[in-house]
XYZ file of C-alpha atoms in Angstrom:
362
model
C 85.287 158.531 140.160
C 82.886 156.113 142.067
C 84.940 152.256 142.776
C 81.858 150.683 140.380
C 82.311 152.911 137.494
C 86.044 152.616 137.766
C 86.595 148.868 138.165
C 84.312 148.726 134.875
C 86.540 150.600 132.948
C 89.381 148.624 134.153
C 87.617 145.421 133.295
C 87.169 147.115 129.919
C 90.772 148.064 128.824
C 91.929 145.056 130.072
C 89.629 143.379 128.158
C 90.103 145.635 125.133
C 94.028 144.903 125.829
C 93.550 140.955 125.750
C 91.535 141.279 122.454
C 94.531 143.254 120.856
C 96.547 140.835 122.004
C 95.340 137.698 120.646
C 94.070 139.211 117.402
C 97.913 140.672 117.419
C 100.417 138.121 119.056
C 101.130 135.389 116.731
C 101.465 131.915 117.681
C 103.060 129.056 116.030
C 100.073 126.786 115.068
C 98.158 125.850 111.491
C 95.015 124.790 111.012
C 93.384 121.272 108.941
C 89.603 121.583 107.668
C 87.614 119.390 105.403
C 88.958 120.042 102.171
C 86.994 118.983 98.692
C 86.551 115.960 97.243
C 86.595 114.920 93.300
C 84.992 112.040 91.721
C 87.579 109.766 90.097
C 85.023 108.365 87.710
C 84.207 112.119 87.053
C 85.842 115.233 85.891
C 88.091 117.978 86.886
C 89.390 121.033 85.165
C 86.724 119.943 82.190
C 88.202 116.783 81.532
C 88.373 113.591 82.712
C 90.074 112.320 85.896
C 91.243 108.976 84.531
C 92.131 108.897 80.765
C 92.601 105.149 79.438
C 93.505 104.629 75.746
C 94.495 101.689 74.106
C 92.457 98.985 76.166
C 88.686 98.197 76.336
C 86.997 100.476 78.964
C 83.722 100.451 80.167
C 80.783 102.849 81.178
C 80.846 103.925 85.123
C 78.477 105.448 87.220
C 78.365 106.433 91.101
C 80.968 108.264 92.890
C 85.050 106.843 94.058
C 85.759 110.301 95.782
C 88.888 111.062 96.591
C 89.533 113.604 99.724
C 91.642 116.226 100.843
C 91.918 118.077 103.605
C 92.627 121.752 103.475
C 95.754 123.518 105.406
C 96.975 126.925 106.288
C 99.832 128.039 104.662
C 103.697 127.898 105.873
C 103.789 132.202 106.104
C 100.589 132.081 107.362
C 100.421 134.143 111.256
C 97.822 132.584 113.242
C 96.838 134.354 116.369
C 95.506 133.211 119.783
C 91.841 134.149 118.737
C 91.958 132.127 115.815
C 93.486 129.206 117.439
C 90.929 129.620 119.870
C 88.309 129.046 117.598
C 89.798 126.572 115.833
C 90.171 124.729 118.650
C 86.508 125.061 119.748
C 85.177 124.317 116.297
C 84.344 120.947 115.208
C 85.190 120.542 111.857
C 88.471 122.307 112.192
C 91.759 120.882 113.868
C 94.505 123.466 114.845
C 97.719 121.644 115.225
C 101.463 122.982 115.983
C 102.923 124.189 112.491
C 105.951 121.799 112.836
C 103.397 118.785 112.242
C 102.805 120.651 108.557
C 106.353 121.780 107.540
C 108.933 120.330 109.702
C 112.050 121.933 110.310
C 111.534 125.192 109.163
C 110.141 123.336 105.907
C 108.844 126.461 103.372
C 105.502 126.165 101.455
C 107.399 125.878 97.920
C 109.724 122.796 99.501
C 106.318 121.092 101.498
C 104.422 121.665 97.887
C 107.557 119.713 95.997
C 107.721 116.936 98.249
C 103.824 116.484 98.217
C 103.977 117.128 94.640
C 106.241 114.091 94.203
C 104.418 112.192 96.440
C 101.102 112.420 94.499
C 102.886 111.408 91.109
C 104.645 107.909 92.914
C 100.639 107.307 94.012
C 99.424 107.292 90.726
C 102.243 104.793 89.665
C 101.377 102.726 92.458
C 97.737 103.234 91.831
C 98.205 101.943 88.184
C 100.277 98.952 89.341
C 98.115 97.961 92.368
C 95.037 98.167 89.699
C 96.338 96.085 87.081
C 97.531 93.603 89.688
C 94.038 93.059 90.850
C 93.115 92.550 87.159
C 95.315 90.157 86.661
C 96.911 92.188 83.864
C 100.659 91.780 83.502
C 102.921 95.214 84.637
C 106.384 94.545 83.655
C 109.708 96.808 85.439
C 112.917 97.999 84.119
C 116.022 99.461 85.899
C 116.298 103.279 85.317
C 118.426 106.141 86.942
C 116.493 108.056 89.119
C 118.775 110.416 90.168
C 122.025 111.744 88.765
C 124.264 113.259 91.766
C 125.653 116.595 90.790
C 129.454 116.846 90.443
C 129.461 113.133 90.580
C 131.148 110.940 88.158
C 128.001 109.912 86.225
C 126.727 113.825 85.496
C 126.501 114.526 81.960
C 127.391 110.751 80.709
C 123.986 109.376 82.369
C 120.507 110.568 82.807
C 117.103 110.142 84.786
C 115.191 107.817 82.650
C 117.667 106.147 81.090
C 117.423 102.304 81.156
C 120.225 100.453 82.685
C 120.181 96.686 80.815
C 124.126 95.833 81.686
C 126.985 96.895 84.302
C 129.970 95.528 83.547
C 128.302 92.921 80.786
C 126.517 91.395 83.967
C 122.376 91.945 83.149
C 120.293 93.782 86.158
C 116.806 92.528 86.805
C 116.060 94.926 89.850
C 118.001 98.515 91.096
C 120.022 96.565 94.200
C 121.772 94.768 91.115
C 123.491 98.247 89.816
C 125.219 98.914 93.066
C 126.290 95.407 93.489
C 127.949 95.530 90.629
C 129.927 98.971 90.706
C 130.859 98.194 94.202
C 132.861 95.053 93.060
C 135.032 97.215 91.538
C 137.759 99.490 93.624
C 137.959 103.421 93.669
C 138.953 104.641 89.982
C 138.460 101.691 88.047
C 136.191 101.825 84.984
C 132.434 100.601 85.067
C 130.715 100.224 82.089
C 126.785 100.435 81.592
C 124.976 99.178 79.165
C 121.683 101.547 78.506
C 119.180 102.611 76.372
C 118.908 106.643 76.664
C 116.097 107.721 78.047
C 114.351 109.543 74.802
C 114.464 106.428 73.124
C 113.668 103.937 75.917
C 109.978 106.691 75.741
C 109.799 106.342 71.952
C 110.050 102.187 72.026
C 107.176 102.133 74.711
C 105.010 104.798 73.127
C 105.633 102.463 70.015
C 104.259 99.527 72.055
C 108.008 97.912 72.069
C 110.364 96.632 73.833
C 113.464 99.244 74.091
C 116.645 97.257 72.800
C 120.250 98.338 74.777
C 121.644 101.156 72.493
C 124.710 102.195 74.055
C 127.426 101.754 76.193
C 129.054 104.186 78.846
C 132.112 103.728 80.342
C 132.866 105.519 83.860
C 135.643 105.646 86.397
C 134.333 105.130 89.908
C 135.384 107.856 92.787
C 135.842 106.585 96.778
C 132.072 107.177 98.655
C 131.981 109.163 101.686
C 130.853 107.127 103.631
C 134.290 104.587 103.378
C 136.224 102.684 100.393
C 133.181 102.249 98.604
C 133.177 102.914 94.878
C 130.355 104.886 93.870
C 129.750 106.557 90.327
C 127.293 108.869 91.489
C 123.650 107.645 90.508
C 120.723 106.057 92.430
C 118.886 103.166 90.533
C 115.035 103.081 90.787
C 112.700 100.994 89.375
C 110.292 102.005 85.878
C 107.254 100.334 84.803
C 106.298 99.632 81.288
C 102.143 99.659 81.251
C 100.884 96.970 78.437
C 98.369 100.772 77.644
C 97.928 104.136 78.561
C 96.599 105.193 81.647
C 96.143 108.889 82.804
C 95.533 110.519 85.894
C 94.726 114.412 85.076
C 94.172 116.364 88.586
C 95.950 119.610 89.379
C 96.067 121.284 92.552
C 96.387 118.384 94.896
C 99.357 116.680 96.843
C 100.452 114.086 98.533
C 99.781 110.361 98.450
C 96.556 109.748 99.951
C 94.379 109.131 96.404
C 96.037 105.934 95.888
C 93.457 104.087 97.002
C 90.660 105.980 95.299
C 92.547 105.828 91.727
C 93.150 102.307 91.608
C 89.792 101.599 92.655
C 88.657 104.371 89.682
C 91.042 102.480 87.388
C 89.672 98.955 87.719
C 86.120 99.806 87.077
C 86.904 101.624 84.307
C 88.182 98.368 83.162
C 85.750 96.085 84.119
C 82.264 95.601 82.904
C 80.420 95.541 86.115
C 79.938 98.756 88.103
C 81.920 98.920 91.242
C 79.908 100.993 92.919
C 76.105 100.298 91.464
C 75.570 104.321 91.139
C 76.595 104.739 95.003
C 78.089 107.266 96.387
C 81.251 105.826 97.966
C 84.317 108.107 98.795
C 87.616 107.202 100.519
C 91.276 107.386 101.404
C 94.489 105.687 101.425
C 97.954 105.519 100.005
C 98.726 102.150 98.670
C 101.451 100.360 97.216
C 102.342 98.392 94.304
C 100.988 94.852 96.092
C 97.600 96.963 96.477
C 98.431 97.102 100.253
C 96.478 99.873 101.872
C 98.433 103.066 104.228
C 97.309 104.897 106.697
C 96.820 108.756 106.172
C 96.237 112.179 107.497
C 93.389 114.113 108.492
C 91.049 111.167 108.427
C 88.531 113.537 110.360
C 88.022 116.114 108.008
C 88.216 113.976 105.388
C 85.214 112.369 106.504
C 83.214 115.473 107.227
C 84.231 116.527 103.448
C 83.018 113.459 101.911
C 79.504 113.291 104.265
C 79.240 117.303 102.963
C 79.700 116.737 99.639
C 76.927 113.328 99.669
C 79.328 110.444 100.304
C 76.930 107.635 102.055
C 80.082 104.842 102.914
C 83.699 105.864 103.344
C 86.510 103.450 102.556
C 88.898 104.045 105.513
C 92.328 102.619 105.918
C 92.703 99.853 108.755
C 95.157 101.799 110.408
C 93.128 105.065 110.260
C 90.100 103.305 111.430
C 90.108 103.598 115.608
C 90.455 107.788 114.626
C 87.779 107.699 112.386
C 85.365 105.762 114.475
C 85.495 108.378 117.372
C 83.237 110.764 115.651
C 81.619 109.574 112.347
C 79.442 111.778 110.593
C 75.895 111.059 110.689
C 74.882 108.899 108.151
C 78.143 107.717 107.179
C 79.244 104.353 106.967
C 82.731 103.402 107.424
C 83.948 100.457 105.464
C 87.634 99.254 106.886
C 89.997 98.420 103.952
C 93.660 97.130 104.222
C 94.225 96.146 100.693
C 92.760 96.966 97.282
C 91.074 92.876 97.183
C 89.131 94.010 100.498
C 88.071 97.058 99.067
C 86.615 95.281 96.212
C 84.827 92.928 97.663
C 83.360 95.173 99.722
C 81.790 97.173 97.023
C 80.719 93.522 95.757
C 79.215 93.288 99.095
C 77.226 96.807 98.902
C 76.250 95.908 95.188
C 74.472 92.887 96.365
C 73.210 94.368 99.707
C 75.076 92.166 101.753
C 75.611 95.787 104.655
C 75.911 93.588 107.490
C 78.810 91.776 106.505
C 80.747 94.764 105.467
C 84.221 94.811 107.269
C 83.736 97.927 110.144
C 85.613 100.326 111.903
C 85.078 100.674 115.928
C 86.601 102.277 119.041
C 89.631 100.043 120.818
């Protein structure tokens, strides 16, 4: 066989061999791409995003996107071509499958957690909005948790409201545990609640839930030392002066925050926020309307440029990321609470661009 025609077919099975390979070898990465992006002032599923009832609401036009960013899955076996390409392409990020489920997390335990994480945004949403309206949000002291096999199982719930330990009234969850931990390991604590069912009832009714009941239970030694404990974590409920609902399925995570409070005022206020622009966005945010950073900024941007989005309300934090590659014709507006955001749609409404709070490189 002549050296040419030999080192060619060489070349060729080793080339065939490295193609087998990295359609074959797995390798432990994911990949993030522009996910899509749903009008809070719209609909989704065929019905509205934002459902208000029991309060004066007002027409809306325009777009307050919210974002997402699409992700492989936890079983999902990449190989070395894919990550190749993923690497190379631009819309696409290919990251080590640790940063997506941590510690061997499994799709069903990642989907939980972000599951639970998107429900505390749109209580935070709710709160942050009303806040800015100057609408009054008052809180109540609730179990959140019941520990199983603890003391507490069976005699209290999640949900029920906690008005009295020990006779002494709680105004805020730290208030619970100082008052069980006055007492030593297997004496009796009593609570003063209203059950949970009823506590629902009372504020469906548009009242205030009166104490119904009392509980009486004998505290066990913590784990961590002589603590008494009874077994329950206190959390903090809010009681909403109307209804608001936030109906999306299919998405996790708390990055919408923003985007739903900001859907939530201008449902509730006569002006349009966004004078029939197409504004989208991102952010978690808290119950002060303080805005978070979040993940994926990049392909959340390309989403919102692909789907018609002209500005994009980034988080401060996000903002040196997001500046590094903007998609044409998309403006980034830099946001660290829900007042700035707000006044910078008051800004766009008037035409006031130049003044509008940017994003830029360090």
């Amino acid at each position: 066989m002549p050296r040419r025609t030999a080192t060619m077919l060489a070349s060729t099975l080793v080339l065939i061999t490295l193609l087998c390979v990295g359609v074959l070898v797995p390798v432990p990465y994911a990949e993030m791409s522009p996910g899509p992006t749903v009008n809070t002032l719209g609909e989704a599923g065929g019905e509205p995003v934002l459902q208000i009832s029991g309060h004066q609401t007002y027409p809306t036009d325009g777009h307050l996107n919210m974002t997402t960013v699409r992700v492989t899955s936890a079983d999902y076996r990449m190989n070395v071509v894919e990550a190749v390409y993923g690497w190379l392409a631009h819309d696409n990020v290919v990251v080590p499958k640790e940063t997506l489920y941590p510690d061997g997390k499994t799709e069903e335990q990642s989907s939980q957690e972000n599951a639970e994480e998107f429900s505390q945004s749109q209580e935070s949403a709710k709160v942050a909005a009303l806040n800015e309206l100057k609408i009054p949000v008052t809180t109540r002291v609730v179990v959140a948790t019941v520990v199983k096999d603890s003391p507490a199982q069976g005699k209290l719930h999640a949900g029920d409201v906690i008005k009295a330990v020990d006779g002494v009234a709680v105004k805020e969850p730290g208030d619970v545990a100082k008052q069980v931990t006055k007492r030593k390991p297997g004496d009796p604590v009593e609570f003063t609640i209203v059950p949970a069912k009823e506590a629902a009832a009372a504020e469906k009714a548009g009242k205030e839930p009166t104490a119904t009941g009392k509980v009486t239970i004998t505290t066990v030694k913590s784990q961590e030392g002589d603590r008494a404990i009874v077994g329950i974590q206190a959390g903090t409920d809010h009681v909403f002066p109307f209804t608001i609902d936030i109906k999306l399925a299919d998405v996790g995570g708390p990055s919408a925050g923003l985007m739903f409070a900001l859907g939530i005022v201008d449902k509730l206020t006569p002006e349009s926020l966004t004078d029939g622009k197409f504004i989208a966005g991102t952010g978690t945010i808290d119950e002060k309307g303080k805005v978070g950073p979040i993940g994926g900024i990049e392909m959340k941007l390309v989403g919102a440029r692909n789907a018609g989005a002209r500005y994009f309300l980034t988080p401060a934090d996000n903002c040196e990321a997001a500046a590094s590659d903007i998609p044409d014709g998309l403006t980034l507006i830099k946001v660290d609470t829900i007042d700035d955001a707000t006044k910078s749609l008051e800004k766009l409404r008037k035409g006031d661009t130049k003044s509008l709070p940017s994003c830029s490189k360090s």
